[in-house]
Coordinates of C-alpha atoms in Angstrom, one line a residue:
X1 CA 6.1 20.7 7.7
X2 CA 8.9 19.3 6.4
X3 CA 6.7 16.8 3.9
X4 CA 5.0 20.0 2.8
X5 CA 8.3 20.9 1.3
X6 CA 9.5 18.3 -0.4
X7 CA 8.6 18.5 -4.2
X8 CA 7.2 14.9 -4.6
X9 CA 4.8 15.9 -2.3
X10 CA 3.7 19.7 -3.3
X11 CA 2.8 17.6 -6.9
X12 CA 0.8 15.4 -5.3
X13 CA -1.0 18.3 -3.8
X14 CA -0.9 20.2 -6.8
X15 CA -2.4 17.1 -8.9
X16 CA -5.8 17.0 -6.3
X17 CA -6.1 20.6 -6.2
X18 CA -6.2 20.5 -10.2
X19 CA -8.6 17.2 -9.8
X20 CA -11.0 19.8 -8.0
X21 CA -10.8 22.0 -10.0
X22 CA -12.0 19.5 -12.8
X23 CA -8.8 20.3 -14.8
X24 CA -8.8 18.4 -18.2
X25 CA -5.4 17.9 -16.9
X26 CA -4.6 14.3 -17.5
X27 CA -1.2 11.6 -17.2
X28 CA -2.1 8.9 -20.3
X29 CA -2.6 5.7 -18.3
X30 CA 0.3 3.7 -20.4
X31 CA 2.3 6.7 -18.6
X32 CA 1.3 5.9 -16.0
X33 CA 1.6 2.4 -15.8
X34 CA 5.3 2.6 -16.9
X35 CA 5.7 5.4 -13.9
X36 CA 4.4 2.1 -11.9
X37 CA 6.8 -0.4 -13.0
X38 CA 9.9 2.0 -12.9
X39 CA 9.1 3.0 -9.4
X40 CA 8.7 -1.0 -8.6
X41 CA 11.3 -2.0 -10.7
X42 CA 13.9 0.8 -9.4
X43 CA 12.6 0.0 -5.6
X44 CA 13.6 -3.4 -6.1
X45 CA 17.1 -2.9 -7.6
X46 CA 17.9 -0.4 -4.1
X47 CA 16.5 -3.2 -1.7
X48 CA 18.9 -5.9 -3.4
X49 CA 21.6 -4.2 -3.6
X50 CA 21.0 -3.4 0.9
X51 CA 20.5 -6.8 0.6
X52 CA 23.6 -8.1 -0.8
X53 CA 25.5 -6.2 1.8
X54 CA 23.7 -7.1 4.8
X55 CA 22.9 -10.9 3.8
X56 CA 19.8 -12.4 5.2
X57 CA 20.1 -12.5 9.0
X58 CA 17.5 -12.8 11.7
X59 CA 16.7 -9.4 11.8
X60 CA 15.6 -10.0 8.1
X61 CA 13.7 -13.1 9.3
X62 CA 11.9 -11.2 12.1
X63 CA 10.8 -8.0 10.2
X64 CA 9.6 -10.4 7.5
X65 CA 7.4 -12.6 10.0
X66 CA 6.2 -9.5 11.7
X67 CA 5.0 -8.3 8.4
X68 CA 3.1 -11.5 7.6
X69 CA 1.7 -11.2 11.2
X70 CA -0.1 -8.1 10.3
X71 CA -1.2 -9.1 6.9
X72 CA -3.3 -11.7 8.8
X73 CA -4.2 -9.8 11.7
X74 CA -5.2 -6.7 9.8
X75 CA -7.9 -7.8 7.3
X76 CA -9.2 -10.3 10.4
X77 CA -9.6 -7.2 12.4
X78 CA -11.2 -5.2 9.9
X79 CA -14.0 -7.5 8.7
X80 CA -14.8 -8.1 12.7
X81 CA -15.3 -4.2 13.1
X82 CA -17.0 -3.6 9.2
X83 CA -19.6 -6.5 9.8
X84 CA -21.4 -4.1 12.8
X85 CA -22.4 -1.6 9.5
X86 CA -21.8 -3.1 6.5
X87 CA -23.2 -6.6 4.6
X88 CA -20.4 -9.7 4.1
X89 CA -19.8 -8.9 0.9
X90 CA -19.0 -5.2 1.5
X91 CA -17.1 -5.6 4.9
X92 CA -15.2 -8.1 2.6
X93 CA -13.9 -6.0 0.1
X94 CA -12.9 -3.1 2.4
X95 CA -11.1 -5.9 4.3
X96 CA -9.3 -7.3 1.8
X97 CA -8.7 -2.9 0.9
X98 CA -7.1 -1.8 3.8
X99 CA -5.4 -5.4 4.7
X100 CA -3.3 -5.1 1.9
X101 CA -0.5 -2.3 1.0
X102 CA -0.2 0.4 -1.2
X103 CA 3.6 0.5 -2.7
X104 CA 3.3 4.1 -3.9
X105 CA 2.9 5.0 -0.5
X106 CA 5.7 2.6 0.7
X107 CA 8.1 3.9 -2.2
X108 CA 7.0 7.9 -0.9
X109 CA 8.1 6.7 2.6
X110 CA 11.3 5.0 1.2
X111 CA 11.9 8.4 0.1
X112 CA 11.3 10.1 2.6
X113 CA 13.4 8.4 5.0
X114 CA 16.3 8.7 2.5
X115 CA 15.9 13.0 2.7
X116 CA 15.8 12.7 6.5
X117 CA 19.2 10.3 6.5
X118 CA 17.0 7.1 8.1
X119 CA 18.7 4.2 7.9
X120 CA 16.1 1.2 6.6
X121 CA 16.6 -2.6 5.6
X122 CA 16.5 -3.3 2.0
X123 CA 14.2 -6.3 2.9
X124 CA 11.9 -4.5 3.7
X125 CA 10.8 -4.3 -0.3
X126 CA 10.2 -7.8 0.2
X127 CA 7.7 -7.5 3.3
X128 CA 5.9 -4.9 1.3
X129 CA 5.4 -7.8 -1.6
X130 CA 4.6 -10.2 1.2
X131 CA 1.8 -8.2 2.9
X132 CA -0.2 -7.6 -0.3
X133 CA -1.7 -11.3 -0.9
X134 CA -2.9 -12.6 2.2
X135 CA -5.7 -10.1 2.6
X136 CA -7.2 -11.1 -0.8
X137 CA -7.4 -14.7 0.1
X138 CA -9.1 -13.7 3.5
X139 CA -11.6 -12.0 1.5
X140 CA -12.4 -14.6 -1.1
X141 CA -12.8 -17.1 2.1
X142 CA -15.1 -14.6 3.7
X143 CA -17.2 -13.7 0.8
X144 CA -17.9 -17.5 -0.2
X145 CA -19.1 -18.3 3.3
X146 CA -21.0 -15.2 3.2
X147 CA -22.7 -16.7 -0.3
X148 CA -23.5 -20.0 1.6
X149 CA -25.2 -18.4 4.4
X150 CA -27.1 -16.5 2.5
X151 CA -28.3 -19.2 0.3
X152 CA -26.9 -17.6 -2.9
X153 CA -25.0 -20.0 -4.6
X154 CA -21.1 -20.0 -3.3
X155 CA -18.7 -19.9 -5.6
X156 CA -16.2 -22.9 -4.9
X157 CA -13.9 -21.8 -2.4
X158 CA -10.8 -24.3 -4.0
X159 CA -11.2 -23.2 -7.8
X160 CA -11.4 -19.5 -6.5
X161 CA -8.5 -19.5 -4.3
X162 CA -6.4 -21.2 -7.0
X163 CA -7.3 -18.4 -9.1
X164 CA -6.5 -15.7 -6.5
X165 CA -3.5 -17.2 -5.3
X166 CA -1.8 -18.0 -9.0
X167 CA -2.8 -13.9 -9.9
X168 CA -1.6 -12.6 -6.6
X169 CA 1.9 -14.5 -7.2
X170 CA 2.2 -14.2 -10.8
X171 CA 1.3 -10.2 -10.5
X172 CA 3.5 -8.3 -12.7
X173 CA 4.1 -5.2 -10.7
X174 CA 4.9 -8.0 -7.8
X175 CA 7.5 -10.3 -10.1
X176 CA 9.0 -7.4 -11.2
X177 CA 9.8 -5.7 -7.7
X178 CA 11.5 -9.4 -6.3
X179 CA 13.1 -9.9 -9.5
X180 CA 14.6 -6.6 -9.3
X181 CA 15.7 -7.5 -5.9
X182 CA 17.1 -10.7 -7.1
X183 CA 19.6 -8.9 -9.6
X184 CA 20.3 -6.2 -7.0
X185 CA 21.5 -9.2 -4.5
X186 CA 23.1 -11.3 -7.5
X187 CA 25.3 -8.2 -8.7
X188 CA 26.0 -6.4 -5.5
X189 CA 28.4 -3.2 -5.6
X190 CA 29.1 -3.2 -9.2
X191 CA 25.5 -3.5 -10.2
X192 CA 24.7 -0.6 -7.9
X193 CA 27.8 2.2 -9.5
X194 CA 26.5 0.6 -12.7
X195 CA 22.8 1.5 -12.3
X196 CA 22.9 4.7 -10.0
X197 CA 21.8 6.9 -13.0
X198 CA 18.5 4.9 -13.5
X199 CA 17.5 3.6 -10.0
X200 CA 19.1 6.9 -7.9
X201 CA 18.7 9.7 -10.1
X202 CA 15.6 9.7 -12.6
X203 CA 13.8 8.2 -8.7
X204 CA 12.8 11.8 -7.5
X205 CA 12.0 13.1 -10.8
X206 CA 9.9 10.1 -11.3
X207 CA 8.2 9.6 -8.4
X208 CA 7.3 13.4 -8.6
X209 CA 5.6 12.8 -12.1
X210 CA 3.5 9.7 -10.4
X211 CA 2.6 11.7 -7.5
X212 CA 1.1 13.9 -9.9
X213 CA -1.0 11.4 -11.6
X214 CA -2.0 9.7 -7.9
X215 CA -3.4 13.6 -6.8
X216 CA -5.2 13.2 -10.0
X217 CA -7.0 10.1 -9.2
X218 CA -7.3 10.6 -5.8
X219 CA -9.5 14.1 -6.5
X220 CA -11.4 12.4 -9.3
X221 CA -12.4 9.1 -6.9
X222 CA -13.7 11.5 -3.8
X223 CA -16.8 11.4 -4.9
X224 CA -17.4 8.2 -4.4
X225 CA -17.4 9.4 -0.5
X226 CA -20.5 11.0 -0.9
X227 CA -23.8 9.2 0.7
X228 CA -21.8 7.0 2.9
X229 CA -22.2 6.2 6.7
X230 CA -19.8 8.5 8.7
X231 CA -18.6 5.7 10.5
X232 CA -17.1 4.6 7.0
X233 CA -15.5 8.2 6.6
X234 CA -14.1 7.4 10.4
X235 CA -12.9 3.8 9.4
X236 CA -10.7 4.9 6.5
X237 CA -9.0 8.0 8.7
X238 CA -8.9 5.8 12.1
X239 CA -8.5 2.6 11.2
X240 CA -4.9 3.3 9.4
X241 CA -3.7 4.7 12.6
X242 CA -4.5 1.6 14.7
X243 CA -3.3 -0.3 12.1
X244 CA 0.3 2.1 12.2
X245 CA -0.2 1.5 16.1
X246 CA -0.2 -2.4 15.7
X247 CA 3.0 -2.5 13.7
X248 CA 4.7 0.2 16.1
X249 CA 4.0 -2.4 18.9
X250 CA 5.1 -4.9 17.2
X251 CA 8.5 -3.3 16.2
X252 CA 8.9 -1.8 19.7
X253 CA 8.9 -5.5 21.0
X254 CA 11.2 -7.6 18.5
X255 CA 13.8 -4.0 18.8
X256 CA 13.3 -3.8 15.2
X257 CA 15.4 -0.6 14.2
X258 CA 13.7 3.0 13.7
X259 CA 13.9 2.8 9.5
X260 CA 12.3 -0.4 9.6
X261 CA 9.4 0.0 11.9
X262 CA 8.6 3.6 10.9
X263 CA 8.3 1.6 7.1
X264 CA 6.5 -1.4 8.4
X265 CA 3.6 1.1 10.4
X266 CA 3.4 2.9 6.8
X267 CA 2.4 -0.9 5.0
X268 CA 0.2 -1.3 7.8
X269 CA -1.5 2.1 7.9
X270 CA -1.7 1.7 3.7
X271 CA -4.8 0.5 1.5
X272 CA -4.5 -0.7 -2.2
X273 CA -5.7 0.9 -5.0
X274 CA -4.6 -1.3 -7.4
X275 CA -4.2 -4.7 -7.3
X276 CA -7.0 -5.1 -4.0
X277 CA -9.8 -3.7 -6.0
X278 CA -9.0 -5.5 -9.6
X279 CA -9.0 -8.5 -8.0
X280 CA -11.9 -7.8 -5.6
X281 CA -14.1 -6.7 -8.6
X282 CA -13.8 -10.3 -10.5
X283 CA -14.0 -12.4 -6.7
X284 CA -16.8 -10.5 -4.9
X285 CA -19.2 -9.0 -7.7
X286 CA -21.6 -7.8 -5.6
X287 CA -19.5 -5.8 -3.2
X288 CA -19.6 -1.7 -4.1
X289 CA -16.6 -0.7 -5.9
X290 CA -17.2 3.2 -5.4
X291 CA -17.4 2.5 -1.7
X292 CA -13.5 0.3 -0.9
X293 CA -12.1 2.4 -4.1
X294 CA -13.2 5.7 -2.6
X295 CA -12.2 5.1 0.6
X296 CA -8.8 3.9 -0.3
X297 CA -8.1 6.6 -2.9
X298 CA -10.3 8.9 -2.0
X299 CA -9.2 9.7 1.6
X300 CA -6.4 6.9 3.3
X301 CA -4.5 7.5 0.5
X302 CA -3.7 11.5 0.5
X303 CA -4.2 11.3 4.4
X304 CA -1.2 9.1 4.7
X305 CA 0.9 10.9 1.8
X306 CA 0.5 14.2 3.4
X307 CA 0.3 13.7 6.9
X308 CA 0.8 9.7 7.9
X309 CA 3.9 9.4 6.3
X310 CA 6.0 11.9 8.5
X311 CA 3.9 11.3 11.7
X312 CA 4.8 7.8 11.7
X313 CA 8.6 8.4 11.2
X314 CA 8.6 10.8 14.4
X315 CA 6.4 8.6 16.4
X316 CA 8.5 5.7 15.7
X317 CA 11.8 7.9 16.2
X318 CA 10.8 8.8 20.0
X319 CA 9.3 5.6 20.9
X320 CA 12.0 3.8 19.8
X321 CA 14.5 6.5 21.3
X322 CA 16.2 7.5 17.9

């Protein structure tokens, strides 16, 4: 019960019941977006300054090629088990959905280990921004030779790709995160006394306010549940716990430490909301927004806020004897 507690959390909670309730309640979306790029931006300042004092050793290398493992595995998994009910183009998108990560889930976690004392690798900001792309340019791939089989007109894979790949890597939320890290690595200690006050302690207080905002959203976008298979309502409640189960394996096997491998089964269990679906929406037109945005918002999301996040950190804390 402990995540019930925490006041990040009883917003979050507080923000769906109010979405409900159909409360004119509302966070301004340039609020919002700033709430975005201050988490990211304050994330990324705490992982560089880890990083400056541990350096980049091979348990850096390891976590980081583990987490591009599953950001290929994932999404190739998905599409295999989403083809038996859904057409290409849908089974694409929620792919390409629950392949990718969700930082505000990641930052939540982050958080969350900090209250409990876990000890976690700054780098692992950087295998969060490494396990959002991949799944994109899966699904592009997939939907194109869906197009050609059906006879529909493919788009061309090349041009598309380029397109993808230059978005997913000149992403704003994304540059900002590793260029935060950057300056966190480039000015160590003294960066870190000198910043404190914005990336230590506005983080609860604003992460709280975001939270609020994300229960919001998440209340308004369950209704895109409604008239879907059951087996889709499964999917996004069981799939994110095979997915946590994949990266717990994997940690359990390269003796990745507790922090790290409770953080790398919360990227895996995530699903984007944001920069999955924008992208998805201008790549794979005819897939059905309502359906990989309500299943991702609408359910993984609060699932794994409320109850993934500290069921992964115990799992991972008595599997991994800590």
């Amino acid at each position: 019960m402990g995540g019930f507690l925490d006041p990040a959390i009883l917003f979050f909670v507080f923000g769906m019941a109010a979405g409900l309730l159909k409360s004119n309640l509302d966070i301004p979306h340039p609020i919002s977006r700033f709430l975005s790029l201050y988490l990211l931006m304050a994330l990324g300042l705490k992982g560089g300054f880890a990083l400056a004092k541990s350096g980049f050793n091979a348990e850096v290398a390891i976590t980081l090629g583990a987490a591009l493992a599953l950001a290929f595995a994932i999404p190739a998994l998905a599409y295999y088990l989403l083809r038996r009910f859904l057409n290409g183009f849908d089974a694409a998108a929620v792919a390409a959905t629950y392949g990718s990560v969700s930082a505000v889930t990641f930052i939540t976690a982050v958080q969350h280990l900090d209250n409990l004392g876990v000890a976690y690798g700054g780098h692992m900001a950087a295998a969060m921004a490494l396990m959002e792309s991949p799944a994109i340019v899966m699904a592009v791939v997939l939907a194109s030779y869906v197009r050609r089989q059906s006879a529909a007109g493919a788009m061309p894979v090349p041009g598309t790709l380029r397109r993808v790949l230059h978005e997913s890597l000149t992403d704003g939320a994304q540059l900002l995160l590793l260029g935060a890290m950057a300056i966190g690595m480039a000015t160590g200690a003294a960066g870190e006394a000198v910043m404190k006050p914005f990336s230590v302690d506005l983080f609860k207080g604003m992460l709280a306010f975001f939270l609020l905002d994300m229960g919001l959203q998440a209340a308004r976008n369950m209704g895109g549940l409604r008239g879907q298979s059951a087996w889709l309502l499964v999917y996004a409640v069981v799939a994110p716990l095979a997915h946590a189960g994949l990266a717990l394996l994997l940690g359990w096997a390269l003796a990745m430490s507790v922090g790290n491998t409770a953080l790398l089964m919360v990227l895996a269990a995530s699903a984007s909301y944001i920069a999955v679906p924008a992208v998805v929406r201008q790549t794979i037109p005819e897939a059905n927004p309502s359906l990989y945005f309500g299943m991702s918002l609408g359910l993984t999301f609060p699932l794994n806020i409320l109850f993934g996040i500290p069921v992964y950190t115990e799992v991972a804390r008595r599997v991994l004897g800590a």
